[in-house]
CSV table of C-alpha atoms and ligand atoms in Angstrom, one decimal:
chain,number,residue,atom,x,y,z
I,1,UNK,CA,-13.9,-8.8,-20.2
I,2,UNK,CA,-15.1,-7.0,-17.4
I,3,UNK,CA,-14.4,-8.0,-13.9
I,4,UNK,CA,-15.4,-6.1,-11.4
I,5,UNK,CA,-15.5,-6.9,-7.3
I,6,UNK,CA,-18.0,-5.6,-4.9
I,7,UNK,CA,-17.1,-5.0,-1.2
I,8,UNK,CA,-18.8,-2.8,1.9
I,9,UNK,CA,-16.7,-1.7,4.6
I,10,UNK,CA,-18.6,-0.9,7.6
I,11,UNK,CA,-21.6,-0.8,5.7
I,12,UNK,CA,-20.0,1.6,3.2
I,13,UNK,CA,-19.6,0.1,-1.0
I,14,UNK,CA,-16.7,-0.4,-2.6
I,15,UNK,CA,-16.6,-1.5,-6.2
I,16,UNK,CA,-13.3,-2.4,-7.8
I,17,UNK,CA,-13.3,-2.3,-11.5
I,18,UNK,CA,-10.2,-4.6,-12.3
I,19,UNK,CA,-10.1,-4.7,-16.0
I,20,UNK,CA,-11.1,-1.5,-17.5
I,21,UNK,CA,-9.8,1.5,-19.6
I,22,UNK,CA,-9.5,4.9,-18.1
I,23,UNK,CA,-12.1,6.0,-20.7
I,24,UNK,CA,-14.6,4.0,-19.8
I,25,UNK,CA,-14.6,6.4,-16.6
I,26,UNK,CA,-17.4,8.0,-18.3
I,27,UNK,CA,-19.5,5.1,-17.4
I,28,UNK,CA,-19.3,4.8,-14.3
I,29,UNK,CA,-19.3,8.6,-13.0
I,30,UNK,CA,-20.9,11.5,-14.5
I,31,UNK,CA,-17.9,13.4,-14.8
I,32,UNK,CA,-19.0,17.3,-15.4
I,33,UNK,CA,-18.6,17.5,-11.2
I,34,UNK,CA,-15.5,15.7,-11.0
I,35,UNK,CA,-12.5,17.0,-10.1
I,36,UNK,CA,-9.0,15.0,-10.6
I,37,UNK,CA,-5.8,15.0,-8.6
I,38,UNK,CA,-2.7,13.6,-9.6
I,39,UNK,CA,0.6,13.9,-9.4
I,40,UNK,CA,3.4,16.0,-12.0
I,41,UNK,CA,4.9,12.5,-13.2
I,42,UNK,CA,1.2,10.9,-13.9
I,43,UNK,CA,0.0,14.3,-15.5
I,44,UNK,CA,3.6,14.6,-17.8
I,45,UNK,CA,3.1,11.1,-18.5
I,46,UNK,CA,-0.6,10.7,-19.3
I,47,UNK,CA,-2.5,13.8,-18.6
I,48,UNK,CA,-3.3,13.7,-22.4
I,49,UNK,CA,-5.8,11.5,-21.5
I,50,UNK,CA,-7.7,13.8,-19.3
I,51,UNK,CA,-6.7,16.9,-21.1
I,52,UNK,CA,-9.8,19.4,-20.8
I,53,UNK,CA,-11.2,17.9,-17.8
I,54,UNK,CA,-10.6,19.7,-14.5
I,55,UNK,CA,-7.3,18.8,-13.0
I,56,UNK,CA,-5.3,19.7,-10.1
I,57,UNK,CA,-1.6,18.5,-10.3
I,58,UNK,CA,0.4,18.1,-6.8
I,59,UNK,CA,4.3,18.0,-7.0
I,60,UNK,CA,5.4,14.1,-6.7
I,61,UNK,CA,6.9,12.3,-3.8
I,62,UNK,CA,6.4,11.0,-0.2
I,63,UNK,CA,8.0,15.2,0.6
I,64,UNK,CA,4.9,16.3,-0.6
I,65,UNK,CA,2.7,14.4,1.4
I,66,UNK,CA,1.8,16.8,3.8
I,67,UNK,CA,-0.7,19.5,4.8
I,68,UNK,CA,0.5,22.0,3.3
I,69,UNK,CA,-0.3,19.7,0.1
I,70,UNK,CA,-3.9,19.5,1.2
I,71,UNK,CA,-4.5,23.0,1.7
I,72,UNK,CA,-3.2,24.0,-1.4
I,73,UNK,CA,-5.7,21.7,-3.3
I,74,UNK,CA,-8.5,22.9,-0.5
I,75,UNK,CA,-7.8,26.3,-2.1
I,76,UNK,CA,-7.8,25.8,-6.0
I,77,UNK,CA,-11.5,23.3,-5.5
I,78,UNK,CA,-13.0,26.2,-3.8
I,79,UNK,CA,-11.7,28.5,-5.9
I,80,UNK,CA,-13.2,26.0,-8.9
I,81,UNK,CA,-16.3,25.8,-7.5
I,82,UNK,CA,-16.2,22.2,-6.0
I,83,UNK,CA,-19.5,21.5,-3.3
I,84,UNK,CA,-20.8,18.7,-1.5
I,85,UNK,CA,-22.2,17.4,-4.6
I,86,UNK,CA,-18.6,17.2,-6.5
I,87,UNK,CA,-16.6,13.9,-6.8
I,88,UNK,CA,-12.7,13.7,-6.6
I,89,UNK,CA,-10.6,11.3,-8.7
I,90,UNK,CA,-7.0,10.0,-7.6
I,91,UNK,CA,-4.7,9.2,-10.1
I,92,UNK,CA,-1.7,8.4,-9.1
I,93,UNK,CA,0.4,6.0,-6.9
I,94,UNK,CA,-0.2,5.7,-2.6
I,95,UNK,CA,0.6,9.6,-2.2
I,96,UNK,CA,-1.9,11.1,-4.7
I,97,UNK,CA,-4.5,8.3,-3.5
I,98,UNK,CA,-3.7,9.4,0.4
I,99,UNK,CA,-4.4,13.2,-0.4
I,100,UNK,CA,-6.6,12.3,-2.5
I,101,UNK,CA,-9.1,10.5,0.4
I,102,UNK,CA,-7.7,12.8,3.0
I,103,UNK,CA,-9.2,15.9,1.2
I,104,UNK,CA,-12.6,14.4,0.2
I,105,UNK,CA,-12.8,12.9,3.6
I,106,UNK,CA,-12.6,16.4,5.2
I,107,UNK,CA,-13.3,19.0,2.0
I,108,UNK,CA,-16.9,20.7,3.3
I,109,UNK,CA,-17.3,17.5,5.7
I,110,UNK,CA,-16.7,14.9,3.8
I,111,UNK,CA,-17.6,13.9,-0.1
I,112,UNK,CA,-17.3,11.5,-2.9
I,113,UNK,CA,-14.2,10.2,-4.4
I,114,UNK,CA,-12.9,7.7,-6.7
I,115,UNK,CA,-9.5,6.1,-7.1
I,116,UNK,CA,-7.7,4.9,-10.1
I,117,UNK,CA,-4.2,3.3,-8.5
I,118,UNK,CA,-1.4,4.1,-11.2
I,119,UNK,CA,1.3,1.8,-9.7
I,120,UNK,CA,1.7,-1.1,-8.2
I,121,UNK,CA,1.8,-0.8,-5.3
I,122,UNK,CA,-1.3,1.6,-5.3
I,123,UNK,CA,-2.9,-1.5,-7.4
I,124,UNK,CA,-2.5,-3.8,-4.4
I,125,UNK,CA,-2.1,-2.1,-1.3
I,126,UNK,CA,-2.0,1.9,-1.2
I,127,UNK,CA,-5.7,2.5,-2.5
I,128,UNK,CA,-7.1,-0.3,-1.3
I,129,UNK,CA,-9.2,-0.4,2.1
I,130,UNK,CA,-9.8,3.8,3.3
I,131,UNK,CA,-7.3,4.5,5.2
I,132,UNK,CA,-5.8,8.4,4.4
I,133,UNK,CA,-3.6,11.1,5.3
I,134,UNK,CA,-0.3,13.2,5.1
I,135,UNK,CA,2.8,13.0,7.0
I,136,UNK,CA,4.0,15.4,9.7
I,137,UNK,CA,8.0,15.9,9.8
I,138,UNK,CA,9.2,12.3,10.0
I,139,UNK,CA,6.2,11.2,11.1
I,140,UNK,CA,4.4,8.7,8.8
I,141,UNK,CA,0.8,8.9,8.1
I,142,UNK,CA,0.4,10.4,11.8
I,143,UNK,CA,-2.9,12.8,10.4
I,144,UNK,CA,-5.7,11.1,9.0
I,145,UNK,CA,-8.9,9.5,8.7
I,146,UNK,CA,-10.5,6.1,7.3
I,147,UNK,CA,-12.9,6.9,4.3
I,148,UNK,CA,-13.7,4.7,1.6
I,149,UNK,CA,-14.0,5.6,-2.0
I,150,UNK,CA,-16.9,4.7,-3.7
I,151,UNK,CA,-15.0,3.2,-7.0
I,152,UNK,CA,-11.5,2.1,-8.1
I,153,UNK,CA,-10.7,1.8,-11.7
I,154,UNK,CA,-7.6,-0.6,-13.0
I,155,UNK,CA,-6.2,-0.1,-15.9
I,156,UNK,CA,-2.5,-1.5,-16.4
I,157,UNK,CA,-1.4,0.7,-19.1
I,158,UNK,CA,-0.8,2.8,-16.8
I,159,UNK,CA,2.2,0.6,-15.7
I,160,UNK,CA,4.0,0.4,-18.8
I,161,UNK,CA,5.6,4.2,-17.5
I,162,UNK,CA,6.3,2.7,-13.9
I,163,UNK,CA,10.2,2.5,-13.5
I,164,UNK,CA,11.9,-0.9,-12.6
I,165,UNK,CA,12.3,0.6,-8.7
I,166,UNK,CA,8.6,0.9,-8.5
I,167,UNK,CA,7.2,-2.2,-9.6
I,168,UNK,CA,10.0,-3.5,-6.7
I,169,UNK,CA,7.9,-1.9,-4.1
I,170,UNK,CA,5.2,-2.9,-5.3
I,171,UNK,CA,6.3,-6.8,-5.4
I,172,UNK,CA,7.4,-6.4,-1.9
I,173,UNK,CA,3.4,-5.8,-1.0
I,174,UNK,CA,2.8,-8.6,-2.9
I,175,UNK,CA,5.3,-10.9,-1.4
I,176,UNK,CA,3.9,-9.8,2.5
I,177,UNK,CA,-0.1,-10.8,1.0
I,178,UNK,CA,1.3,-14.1,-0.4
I,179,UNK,CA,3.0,-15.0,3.2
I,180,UNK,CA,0.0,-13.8,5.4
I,181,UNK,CA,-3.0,-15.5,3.8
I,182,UNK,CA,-2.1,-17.5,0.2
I,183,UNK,CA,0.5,-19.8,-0.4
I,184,UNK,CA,-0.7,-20.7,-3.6
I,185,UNK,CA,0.1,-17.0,-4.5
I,186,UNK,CA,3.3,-17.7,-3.2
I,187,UNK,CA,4.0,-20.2,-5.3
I,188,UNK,CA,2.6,-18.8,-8.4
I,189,UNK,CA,5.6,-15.8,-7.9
I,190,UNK,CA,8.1,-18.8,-7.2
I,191,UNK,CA,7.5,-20.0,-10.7
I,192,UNK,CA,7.7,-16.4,-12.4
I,193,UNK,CA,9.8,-13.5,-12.8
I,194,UNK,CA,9.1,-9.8,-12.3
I,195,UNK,CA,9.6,-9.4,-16.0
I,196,UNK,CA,6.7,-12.0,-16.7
I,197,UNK,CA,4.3,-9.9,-15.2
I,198,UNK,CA,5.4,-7.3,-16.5
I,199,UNK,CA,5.3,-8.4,-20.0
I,200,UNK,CA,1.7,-10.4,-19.5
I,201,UNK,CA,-1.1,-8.5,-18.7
I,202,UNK,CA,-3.5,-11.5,-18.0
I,203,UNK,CA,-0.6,-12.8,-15.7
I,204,UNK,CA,-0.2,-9.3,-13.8
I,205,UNK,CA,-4.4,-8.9,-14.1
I,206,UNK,CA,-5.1,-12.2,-11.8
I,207,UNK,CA,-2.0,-11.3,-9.6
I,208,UNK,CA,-3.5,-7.5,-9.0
I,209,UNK,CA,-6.6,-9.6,-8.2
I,210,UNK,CA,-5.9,-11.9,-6.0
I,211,UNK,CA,-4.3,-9.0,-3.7
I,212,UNK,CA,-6.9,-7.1,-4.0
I,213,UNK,CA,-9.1,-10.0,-2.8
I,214,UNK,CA,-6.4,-10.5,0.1
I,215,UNK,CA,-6.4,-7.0,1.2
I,216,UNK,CA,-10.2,-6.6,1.0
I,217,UNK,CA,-10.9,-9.5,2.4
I,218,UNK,CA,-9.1,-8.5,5.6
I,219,UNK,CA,-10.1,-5.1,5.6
I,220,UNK,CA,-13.8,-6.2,5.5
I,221,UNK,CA,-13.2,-8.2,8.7
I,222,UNK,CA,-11.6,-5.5,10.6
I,223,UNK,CA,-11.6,-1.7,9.2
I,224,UNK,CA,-10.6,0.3,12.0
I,225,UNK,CA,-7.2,-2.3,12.7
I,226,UNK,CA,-8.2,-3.6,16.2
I,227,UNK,CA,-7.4,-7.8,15.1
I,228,UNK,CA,-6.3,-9.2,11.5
I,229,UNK,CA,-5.8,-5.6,10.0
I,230,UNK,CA,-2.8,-5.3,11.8
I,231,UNK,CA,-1.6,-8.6,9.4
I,232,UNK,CA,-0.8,-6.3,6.8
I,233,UNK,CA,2.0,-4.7,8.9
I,234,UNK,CA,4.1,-8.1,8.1
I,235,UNK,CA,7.5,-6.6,8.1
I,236,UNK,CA,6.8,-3.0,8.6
I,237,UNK,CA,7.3,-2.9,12.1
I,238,UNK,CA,11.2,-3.3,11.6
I,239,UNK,CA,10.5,-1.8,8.0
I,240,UNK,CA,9.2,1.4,8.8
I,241,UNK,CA,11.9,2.1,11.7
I,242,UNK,CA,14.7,1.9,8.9
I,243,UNK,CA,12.7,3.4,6.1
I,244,UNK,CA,12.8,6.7,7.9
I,245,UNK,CA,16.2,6.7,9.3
I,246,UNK,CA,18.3,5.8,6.0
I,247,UNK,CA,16.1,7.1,3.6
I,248,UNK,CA,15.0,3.3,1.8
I,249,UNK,CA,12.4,2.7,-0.6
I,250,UNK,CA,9.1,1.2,1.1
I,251,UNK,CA,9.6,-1.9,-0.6
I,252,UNK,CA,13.0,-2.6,0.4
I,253,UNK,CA,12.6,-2.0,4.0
I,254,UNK,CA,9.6,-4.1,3.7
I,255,UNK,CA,11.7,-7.0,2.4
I,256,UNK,CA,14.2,-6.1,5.5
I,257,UNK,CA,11.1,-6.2,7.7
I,258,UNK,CA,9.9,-9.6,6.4
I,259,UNK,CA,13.3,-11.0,6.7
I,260,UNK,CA,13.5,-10.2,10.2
I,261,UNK,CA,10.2,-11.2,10.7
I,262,UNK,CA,11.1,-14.7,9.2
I,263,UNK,CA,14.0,-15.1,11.1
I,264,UNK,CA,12.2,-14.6,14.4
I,265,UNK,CA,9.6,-16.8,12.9
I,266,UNK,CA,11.5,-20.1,13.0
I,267,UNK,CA,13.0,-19.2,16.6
I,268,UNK,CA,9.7,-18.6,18.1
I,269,UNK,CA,7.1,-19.7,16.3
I,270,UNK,CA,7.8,-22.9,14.4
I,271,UNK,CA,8.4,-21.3,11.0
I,272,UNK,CA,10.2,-24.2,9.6
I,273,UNK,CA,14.1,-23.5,8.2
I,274,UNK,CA,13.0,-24.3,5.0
I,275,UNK,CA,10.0,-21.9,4.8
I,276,UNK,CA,12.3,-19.5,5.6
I,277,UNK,CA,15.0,-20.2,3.0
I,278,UNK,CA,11.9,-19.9,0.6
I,279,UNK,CA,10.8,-16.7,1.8
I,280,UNK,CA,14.6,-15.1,1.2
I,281,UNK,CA,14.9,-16.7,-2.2
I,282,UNK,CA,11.8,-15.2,-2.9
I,283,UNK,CA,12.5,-11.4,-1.9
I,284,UNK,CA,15.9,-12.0,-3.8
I,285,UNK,CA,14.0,-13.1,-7.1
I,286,UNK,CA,12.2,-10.3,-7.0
I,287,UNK,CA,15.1,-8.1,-6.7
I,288,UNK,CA,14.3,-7.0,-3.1
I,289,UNK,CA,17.3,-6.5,-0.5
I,290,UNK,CA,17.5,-9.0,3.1
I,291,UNK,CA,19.5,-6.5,5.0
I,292,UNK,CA,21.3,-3.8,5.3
I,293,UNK,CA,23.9,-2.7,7.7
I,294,UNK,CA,21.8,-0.2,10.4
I,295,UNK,CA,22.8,1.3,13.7
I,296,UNK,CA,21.3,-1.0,16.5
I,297,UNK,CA,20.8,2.1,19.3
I,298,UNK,CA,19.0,4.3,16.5
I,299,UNK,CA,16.5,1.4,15.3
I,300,UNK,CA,15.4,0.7,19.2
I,301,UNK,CA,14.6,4.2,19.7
I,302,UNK,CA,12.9,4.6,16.6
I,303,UNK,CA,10.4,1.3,17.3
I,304,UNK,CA,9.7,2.8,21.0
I,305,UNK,CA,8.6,5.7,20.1
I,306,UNK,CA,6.5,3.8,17.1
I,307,UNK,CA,2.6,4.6,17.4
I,308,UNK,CA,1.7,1.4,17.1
I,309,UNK,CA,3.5,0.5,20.3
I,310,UNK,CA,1.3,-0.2,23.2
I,311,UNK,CA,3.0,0.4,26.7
I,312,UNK,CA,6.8,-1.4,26.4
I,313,UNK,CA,4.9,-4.1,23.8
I,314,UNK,CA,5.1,-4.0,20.4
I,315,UNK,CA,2.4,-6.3,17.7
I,316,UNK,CA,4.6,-8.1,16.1
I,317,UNK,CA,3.6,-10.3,12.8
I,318,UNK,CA,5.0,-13.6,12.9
I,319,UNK,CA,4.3,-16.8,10.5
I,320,UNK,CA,3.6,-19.4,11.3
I,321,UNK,CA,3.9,-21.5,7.8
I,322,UNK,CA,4.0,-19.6,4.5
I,323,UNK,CA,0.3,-18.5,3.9
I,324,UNK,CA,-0.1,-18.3,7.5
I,325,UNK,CA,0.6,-15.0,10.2
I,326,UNK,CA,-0.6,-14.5,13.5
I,327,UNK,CA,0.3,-11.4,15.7
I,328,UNK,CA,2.0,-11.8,19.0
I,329,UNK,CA,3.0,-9.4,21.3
I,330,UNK,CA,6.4,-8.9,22.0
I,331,UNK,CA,8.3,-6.6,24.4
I,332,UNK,CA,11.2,-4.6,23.1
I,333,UNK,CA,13.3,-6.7,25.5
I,334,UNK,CA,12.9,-9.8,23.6
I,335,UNK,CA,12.8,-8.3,20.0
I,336,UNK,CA,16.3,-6.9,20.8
I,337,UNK,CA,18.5,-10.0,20.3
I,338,UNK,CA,17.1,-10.7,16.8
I,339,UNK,CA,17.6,-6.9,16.1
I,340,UNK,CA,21.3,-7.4,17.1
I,341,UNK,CA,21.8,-10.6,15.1
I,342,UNK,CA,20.3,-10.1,12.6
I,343,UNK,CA,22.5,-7.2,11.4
O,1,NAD,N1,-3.5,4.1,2.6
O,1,NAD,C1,-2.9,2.9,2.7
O,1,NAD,O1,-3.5,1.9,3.2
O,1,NAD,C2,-1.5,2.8,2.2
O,1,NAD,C3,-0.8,1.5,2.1
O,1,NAD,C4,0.4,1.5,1.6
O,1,NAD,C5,1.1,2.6,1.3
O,1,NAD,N2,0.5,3.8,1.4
O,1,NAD,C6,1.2,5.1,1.1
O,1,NAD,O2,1.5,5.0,-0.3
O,1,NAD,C7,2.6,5.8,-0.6
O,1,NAD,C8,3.5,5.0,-1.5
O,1,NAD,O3,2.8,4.7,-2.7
O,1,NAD,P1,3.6,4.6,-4.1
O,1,NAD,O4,4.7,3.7,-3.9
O,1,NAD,O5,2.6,4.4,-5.1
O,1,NAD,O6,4.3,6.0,-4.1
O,1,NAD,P2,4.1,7.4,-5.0
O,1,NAD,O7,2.7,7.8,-5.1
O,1,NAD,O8,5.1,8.3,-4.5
O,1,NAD,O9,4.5,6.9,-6.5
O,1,NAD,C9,5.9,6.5,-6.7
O,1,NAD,C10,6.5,7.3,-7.9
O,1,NAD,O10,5.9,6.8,-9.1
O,1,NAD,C11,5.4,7.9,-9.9
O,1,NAD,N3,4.3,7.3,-10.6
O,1,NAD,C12,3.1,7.0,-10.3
O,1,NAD,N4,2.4,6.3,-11.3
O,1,NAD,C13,3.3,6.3,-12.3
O,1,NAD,C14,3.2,5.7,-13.6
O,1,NAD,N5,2.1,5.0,-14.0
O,1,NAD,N6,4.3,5.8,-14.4
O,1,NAD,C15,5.4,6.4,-14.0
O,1,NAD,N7,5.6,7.0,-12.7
O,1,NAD,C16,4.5,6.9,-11.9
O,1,NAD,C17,5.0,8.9,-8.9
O,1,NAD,O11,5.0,10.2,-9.4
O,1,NAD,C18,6.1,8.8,-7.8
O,1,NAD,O12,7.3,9.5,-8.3
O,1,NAD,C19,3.2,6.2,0.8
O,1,NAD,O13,2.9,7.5,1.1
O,1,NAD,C20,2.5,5.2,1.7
O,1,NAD,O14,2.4,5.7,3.0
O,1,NAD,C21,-0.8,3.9,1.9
């Protein structure tokens, strides 16, 4: 079966080729002008399936995100011979796939590139709608650019290598789509395990779907995050601020984040009790964290100096049911009691 999804982004298209085999590449790309990146983990654990082809392997992890990154990669295409006519490939998870756009987006002004997402959380979220860049010190994604590729190729072999941490941040992606805009979705995770998808790759295929559907969909609407784009930040705000200071993985300050965001849900916004007791079974099941003791002073400073901050405001994601966010502006002064209690 091929399935494959067609979207344009500002004018720009997208094709997502959801059930295919890396080797079918070939098809879609005339590979003698292509140039891969990936990470040292994807290359150790399936460079074979590339081996020959021109490669350029970056040292794994969110540390290695940076510029420093990009100009070393900058420096081995030009010394390869790489021009405007070449095509770059991502393989890897969110920080190859960040470099990856970030370098074509800006290599000789801009050229072609092509993703193939190699974890979950690539699969639904990281590769998915053109936004790029590296870190700067403790700043998050503070340099980069919106670029789409031109192709993204699934293929979920790739995930039978991802450790039992990773697929966790990837469900935590999942969890935020199903709460913003699909309660069936939600349900559907309700009455499965991690393990099921894990195990079923027709299961995991029309989960890896539907997200990508979710996130596109939004995208589309809104590329450059001035209304709904700003839906996918459902738990980041409070996620990202404890992320950075005690070191979590994405996905379980993203579960802390949506926790939060539940709780002040129900106080301001008519997110019924029961919703909410469903949302928190739901993170648990999926072996995500609620909380986590933080330090109250240190979180408030992180979150003003936030870049997504406007003035003493902050866009906050609330839901309304499950399947349904809206973003509301809240000041610092009124988010601070729920950061307090909930604790
Ligand atoms: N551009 C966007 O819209 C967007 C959205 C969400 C997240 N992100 C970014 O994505 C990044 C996180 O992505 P991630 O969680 O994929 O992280 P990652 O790229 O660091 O991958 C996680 C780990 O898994 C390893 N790995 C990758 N594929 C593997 C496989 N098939 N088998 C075994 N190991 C594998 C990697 O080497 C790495 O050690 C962050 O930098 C985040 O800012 C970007």
């Amino acid at each position: 079966m091929v399935d494959t999804l067609t979207y344009h982004f500002n004018g720009k298209q997208t094709d997502f080729y959801l059930d295919k085999r890396f080797e079918q590449l070939a098809e879609l790309t005339d590979m003698s002008n292509c140039f891969i990146i990936t990470d040292e983990n994807v290359a150790r654990m399936h460079g074979h399936r590339w081996a020959g082809h021109a490669s350029i392997v970056i040292k794994a992890g969110e540390a290695h995100k940076t510029i420093d990154t990009v100009h070393h990669i900058i420096e081995t295409l030009l010394k390869s011979g790489a021009d405007r006519q070449s095509r770059l490939i991502g393989i890897g998870g969110g920080v190859v796939t960040d470099i990856t756009g970030f370098v074509a987006a800006t290599y000789m002004r801009g050229i072609s590139f092509a993703f193939i997402p190699t974890t979950l959380l690539g699969m639904v979220d990281a590769a998915i709608g053109g936004k790029n860049g590296v870190d700067v010190g403790l700043y998050k994604n503070i340099m980069g650019t919106i670029r789409q590729p031109d192709l993204l190729l699934y293929d979920y072999s790739f995930l039978q290598t991802l450790p039992t941490a990773e697929w966790q941040n990837g469900f935590a992606e999942v969890i935020k789509h199903a709460c913003i805009r699909n309660q069936d979705m939600f349900a559907t995770l309700e009455t499965h395990t991690p393990e099921d998808f894990q195990q079923d790759e027709v299961l995991l295929h029309q989960l890896v779907k539907e997200n990508v559907q979710i996130k596109c969909g939004i995208v589309e609407q809104d590329v450059e995050e001035k209304g709904d784009r700003r839906l996918l930040n459902f738990g980041h705000t409070f996620g990202h601020a404890i992320e950075n200071l005690y070191g979590l993985p994405h996905g379980h300050a993203v579960s802390i984040g949506m926790n939060m965001a539940g709780a002040i849900s129900e106080e301001m916004n008519n997110f019924t009790s029961v919703s909410l007791a469903r949302l928190r079974d739901l993170i648990t099941l999926y072996g995500l964290p609620l909380t986590i003791a933080y330090d109250v002073e240190k979180v408030f400073a992180i979150l003003k100096a936030d870049k997504k901050k406007e003035s003493e405001s902050i866009h906050y994601i609330l839901l309304k049911e499950i399947g349904e966010a809206e973003v509301k502006r809240m000041s610092l002064m009124e988010l601070e009691p729920f950061i307090k209690q909930t604790q």
